[in-house]
């Protein structure tokens, strides 16, 4: 695990998202109704829609381009759509959001 | 001397007759009122709510002891009349008293029919007729593990069973017919009803013949059926029907048939004896409903004071309800020649609807599971309305009426398999047919398997038609669509409830309206957010996280994730300095495409999200503001050059367009709102295919609404003609506001007007001047909040939210 402090919980709107730039593409960081924070790939596997612009409901997000719905916990597409987005571990320590970047930097480290 | 009037029976008929008598002539008679029940008049129909615990007995008493005293009535409650001596004009009560009368009213009502089974006289065998019966059932509920059997699966029996079950009693209903309420329901609806009752823990036995009531120590112990089944019970309720109580009258030698014969004046075969209520027979009819009996009460009061009135038995429709069941039944169901049925079923939802039609009129309606339209059908039955014009969609209720009649099915059936149905997701008819072949039967199935109609939803109707054409009778268009999977309520329900319950936040809506999801979904959230801000402009705080990306970011997202930026050009008018600022912005932010839009302005396409606040800031410096090209709100007011330059122009159409746009901009509406103002009937601004269009003429302004020029093309319809610009602006404000307050989210004006009817809109906006003014004022209240430039606000206060919350690519590179 490689925890990096990315922002405060309140930097992410309630039932909303922000995005983080990384060397391997953008990561979407979501804050649910219950103040849980989830991180996934920001790219919808369907047509590349930015998931951080989707509507967050329950523990799911709807892609703004064609309404694919993904579970924030598993990264699996819901309903009849078949697809998977990468998920990344997060934790909240005293209102700060930490993101596990071990899988986000491997690409760079390997270079 | 005041003549003496004796009334036998203090049921609802007698109670009402007394009221009418006192209205007409309070002191005409010295009145004695006998009642076998030890109490005065109460509303017998309301015994079921008493049984279920929804009401107390006191709440259903219609005539109190005080009332009888004030009106000087000698009450003899709990005392039964056992004989009438017509020659002597006296009655004898069970206490032995003999009282003389000048006029006598027999209002003995009806007697529950008790099947003469062996054991029917055991203790604990009751009917369901009066308060004693009701109390017997209520006290049974207080005994732990009590069991009851109800014989009779009609309305009364089921009310008794439902009430007993609510009181915690283990109930079995025994019904001789094949299904419940066979007089009102067919087998399918009877089945649904049975299912509901079984879900409530009631055991239902149909086609069951009772053989004997078994007892122990002269108390009921069980019911024995023909097939040998023994149903143990502590109480047995017989609810198999009622018979007019004619014994007393028959013994006195009055003419009786099924009931006591009366003439149009409610007089029996003895001129001094009158009768009314469930005990009478009039022209061969007997009565069980209150409406005709209340008519009789009016007539009998008139007759008593020497007035002239005649009872006419009007055909009345009735409606009924079983406690805790979503059941509606009204009118007449008897099958007969010339009668036809319209039936709708949705087994998955447990919905059943049946209309009985005779000579283009509804004579009966039964609904189960979804009774929302019951009262509408009841109205059509009562008013004997001709339904031939709406027959095709009648069963779907009032929401589906009012559109122009057409047959879209033929056109859809004729489409080839490769015809595209869903433009958003590129789904053609063949794919939908394949999905149906693989088992899809509903719109939802099609959405999840093919994505058709899962995006913008405009093809929903088409998809449903493909389903209908392919599945035939197996597919039925849902009667009322709920907002989404989070709720069973329709948009219309939700709008109404937000207003009536004064729900002012989304969590309140989710909680109070029992949302099935914790915080909605991408379908309902934008709709609820809109409804709340439209209804409570000053109280509700717009929730950006319930907005579709375009409205949240105040720009249109493109397929590559970049955005388009469209500054407002009021009425299509711009200046060289504005154009210079646009050109500079295009250069500075590397805008790949600059396009002139159909709304007379300029679109900068391909702007990166991070650059949005900066480009807005630059445009703001030149006086340019958001064009809301991304919103369900006011888009553009398209104009022609008008009288300033055009040799045909009759009015300053450009000027009016600019004024309208400055008045309306920033407002949120159920769907996008586009206007046009043309300076003459040549209509260069194409005003007559806009949501709201103005065509200038010499004498003023013709305002028309409900045009469309998208997936559907439709000319506007004339709303009204006004003489001045001020009036035109007020009418258009009011029109916009009434649309904002009433339409379903994502209905353009033309769709909404098709539902409510242009006549209604005209009444509200054109004819009722006060209402027009009030609407325009409410619009102004809302505009006091929303008539601002979101770009300026975001460029200054929220610019950083457009940036990544962290940039780890730099860190990694270090």
Short mmCIF file of N, CA and C in Angstrom, two decimals, chain B residues 456 526-527 530 533 547-548 550-551 556 628-635 666-674 739-740 744-748:
data_model
loop_
_atom_site.label_atom_id
_atom_site.label_comp_id
_atom_site.label_asym_id
_atom_site.label_seq_id
_atom_site.Cartn_x
_atom_site.Cartn_y
_atom_site.Cartn_z
N UNK B 456 -32.05 9.13 -23.85
CA UNK B 456 -32.89 10.33 -23.78
C UNK B 456 -34.35 9.98 -23.59
N UNK B 526 -32.46 14.52 -10.95
CA UNK B 526 -32.64 15.81 -11.64
C UNK B 526 -34.09 16.26 -11.64
N UNK B 527 -35.02 15.31 -11.74
CA UNK B 527 -36.44 15.68 -11.78
C UNK B 527 -36.88 16.28 -10.44
N UNK B 530 -35.45 19.66 -9.87
CA UNK B 530 -36.19 20.68 -10.61
C UNK B 530 -37.52 21.02 -9.93
N UNK B 533 -36.98 23.23 -6.88
CA UNK B 533 -36.58 24.63 -7.10
C UNK B 533 -37.68 25.41 -7.81
N UNK B 547 -27.69 17.42 -10.74
CA UNK B 547 -27.78 17.94 -12.10
C UNK B 547 -27.02 17.03 -13.05
N UNK B 548 -27.55 16.92 -14.25
CA UNK B 548 -26.81 16.28 -15.31
C UNK B 548 -25.55 17.12 -15.56
N UNK B 550 -24.03 18.64 -17.85
CA UNK B 550 -24.07 19.91 -18.59
C UNK B 550 -24.56 21.06 -17.72
N UNK B 551 -25.59 20.76 -16.93
CA UNK B 551 -26.14 21.82 -16.10
C UNK B 551 -25.26 22.08 -14.89
N UNK B 556 -21.85 22.22 -22.49
CA UNK B 556 -22.28 20.93 -23.02
C UNK B 556 -21.11 19.97 -23.19
N UNK B 628 -26.85 29.50 -21.67
CA UNK B 628 -27.65 28.36 -21.20
C UNK B 628 -27.98 27.40 -22.34
N UNK B 629 -27.02 27.20 -23.23
CA UNK B 629 -27.25 26.28 -24.36
C UNK B 629 -27.28 24.84 -23.87
N UNK B 630 -27.02 24.66 -22.58
CA UNK B 630 -26.91 23.33 -21.99
C UNK B 630 -28.08 23.02 -21.08
N UNK B 631 -29.04 23.93 -20.91
CA UNK B 631 -29.97 23.77 -19.80
C UNK B 631 -31.37 23.37 -20.22
N UNK B 632 -32.05 22.73 -19.25
CA UNK B 632 -33.50 22.62 -19.36
C UNK B 632 -34.00 23.94 -18.79
N UNK B 633 -34.00 24.91 -19.65
CA UNK B 633 -34.35 26.25 -19.22
C UNK B 633 -34.44 27.12 -20.46
N UNK B 634 -34.48 28.43 -20.28
CA UNK B 634 -34.60 29.28 -21.46
C UNK B 634 -33.34 29.19 -22.30
N UNK B 635 -33.50 28.79 -23.55
CA UNK B 635 -32.38 28.75 -24.48
C UNK B 635 -32.28 30.09 -25.21
N UNK B 666 -32.06 32.56 -17.61
CA UNK B 666 -31.67 32.02 -16.31
C UNK B 666 -32.73 31.14 -15.70
N UNK B 667 -33.97 31.20 -16.20
CA UNK B 667 -35.04 30.40 -15.59
C UNK B 667 -34.89 28.93 -15.96
N UNK B 668 -35.19 28.07 -14.99
CA UNK B 668 -35.20 26.63 -15.23
C UNK B 668 -36.62 26.21 -15.57
N UNK B 669 -36.74 25.31 -16.52
CA UNK B 669 -38.06 24.84 -16.96
C UNK B 669 -38.00 23.30 -17.05
N UNK B 670 -39.15 22.63 -17.18
CA UNK B 670 -39.13 21.16 -17.20
C UNK B 670 -38.26 20.59 -18.33
N UNK B 671 -38.26 21.26 -19.47
CA UNK B 671 -37.37 20.87 -20.55
C UNK B 671 -36.91 22.17 -21.19
N UNK B 672 -36.14 22.07 -22.29
CA UNK B 672 -35.66 23.34 -22.84
C UNK B 672 -36.80 24.19 -23.36
N UNK B 673 -36.55 25.48 -23.39
CA UNK B 673 -37.59 26.42 -23.78
C UNK B 673 -37.02 27.35 -24.84
N UNK B 674 -37.58 27.26 -26.06
CA UNK B 674 -37.09 28.09 -27.15
C UNK B 674 -38.22 28.96 -27.66
N UNK B 739 -46.22 26.38 -17.02
CA UNK B 739 -45.48 25.21 -17.51
C UNK B 739 -44.48 24.75 -16.45
N UNK B 740 -43.77 25.70 -15.87
CA UNK B 740 -42.80 25.37 -14.82
C UNK B 740 -43.47 24.69 -13.63
N UNK B 744 -44.50 17.71 -16.29
CA UNK B 744 -43.62 16.62 -15.91
C UNK B 744 -42.23 16.98 -16.40
N UNK B 745 -41.22 16.65 -15.60
CA UNK B 745 -39.84 16.90 -15.99
C UNK B 745 -39.56 16.22 -17.32
N UNK B 746 -38.91 16.92 -18.22
CA UNK B 746 -38.56 16.45 -19.56
C UNK B 746 -39.74 16.39 -20.53
N UNK B 747 -40.84 17.03 -20.19
CA UNK B 747 -41.90 17.23 -21.18
C UNK B 747 -41.74 18.63 -21.76
N UNK B 748 -41.55 18.71 -23.09
CA UNK B 748 -41.58 20.04 -23.72
C UNK B 748 -43.01 20.57 -23.63
#
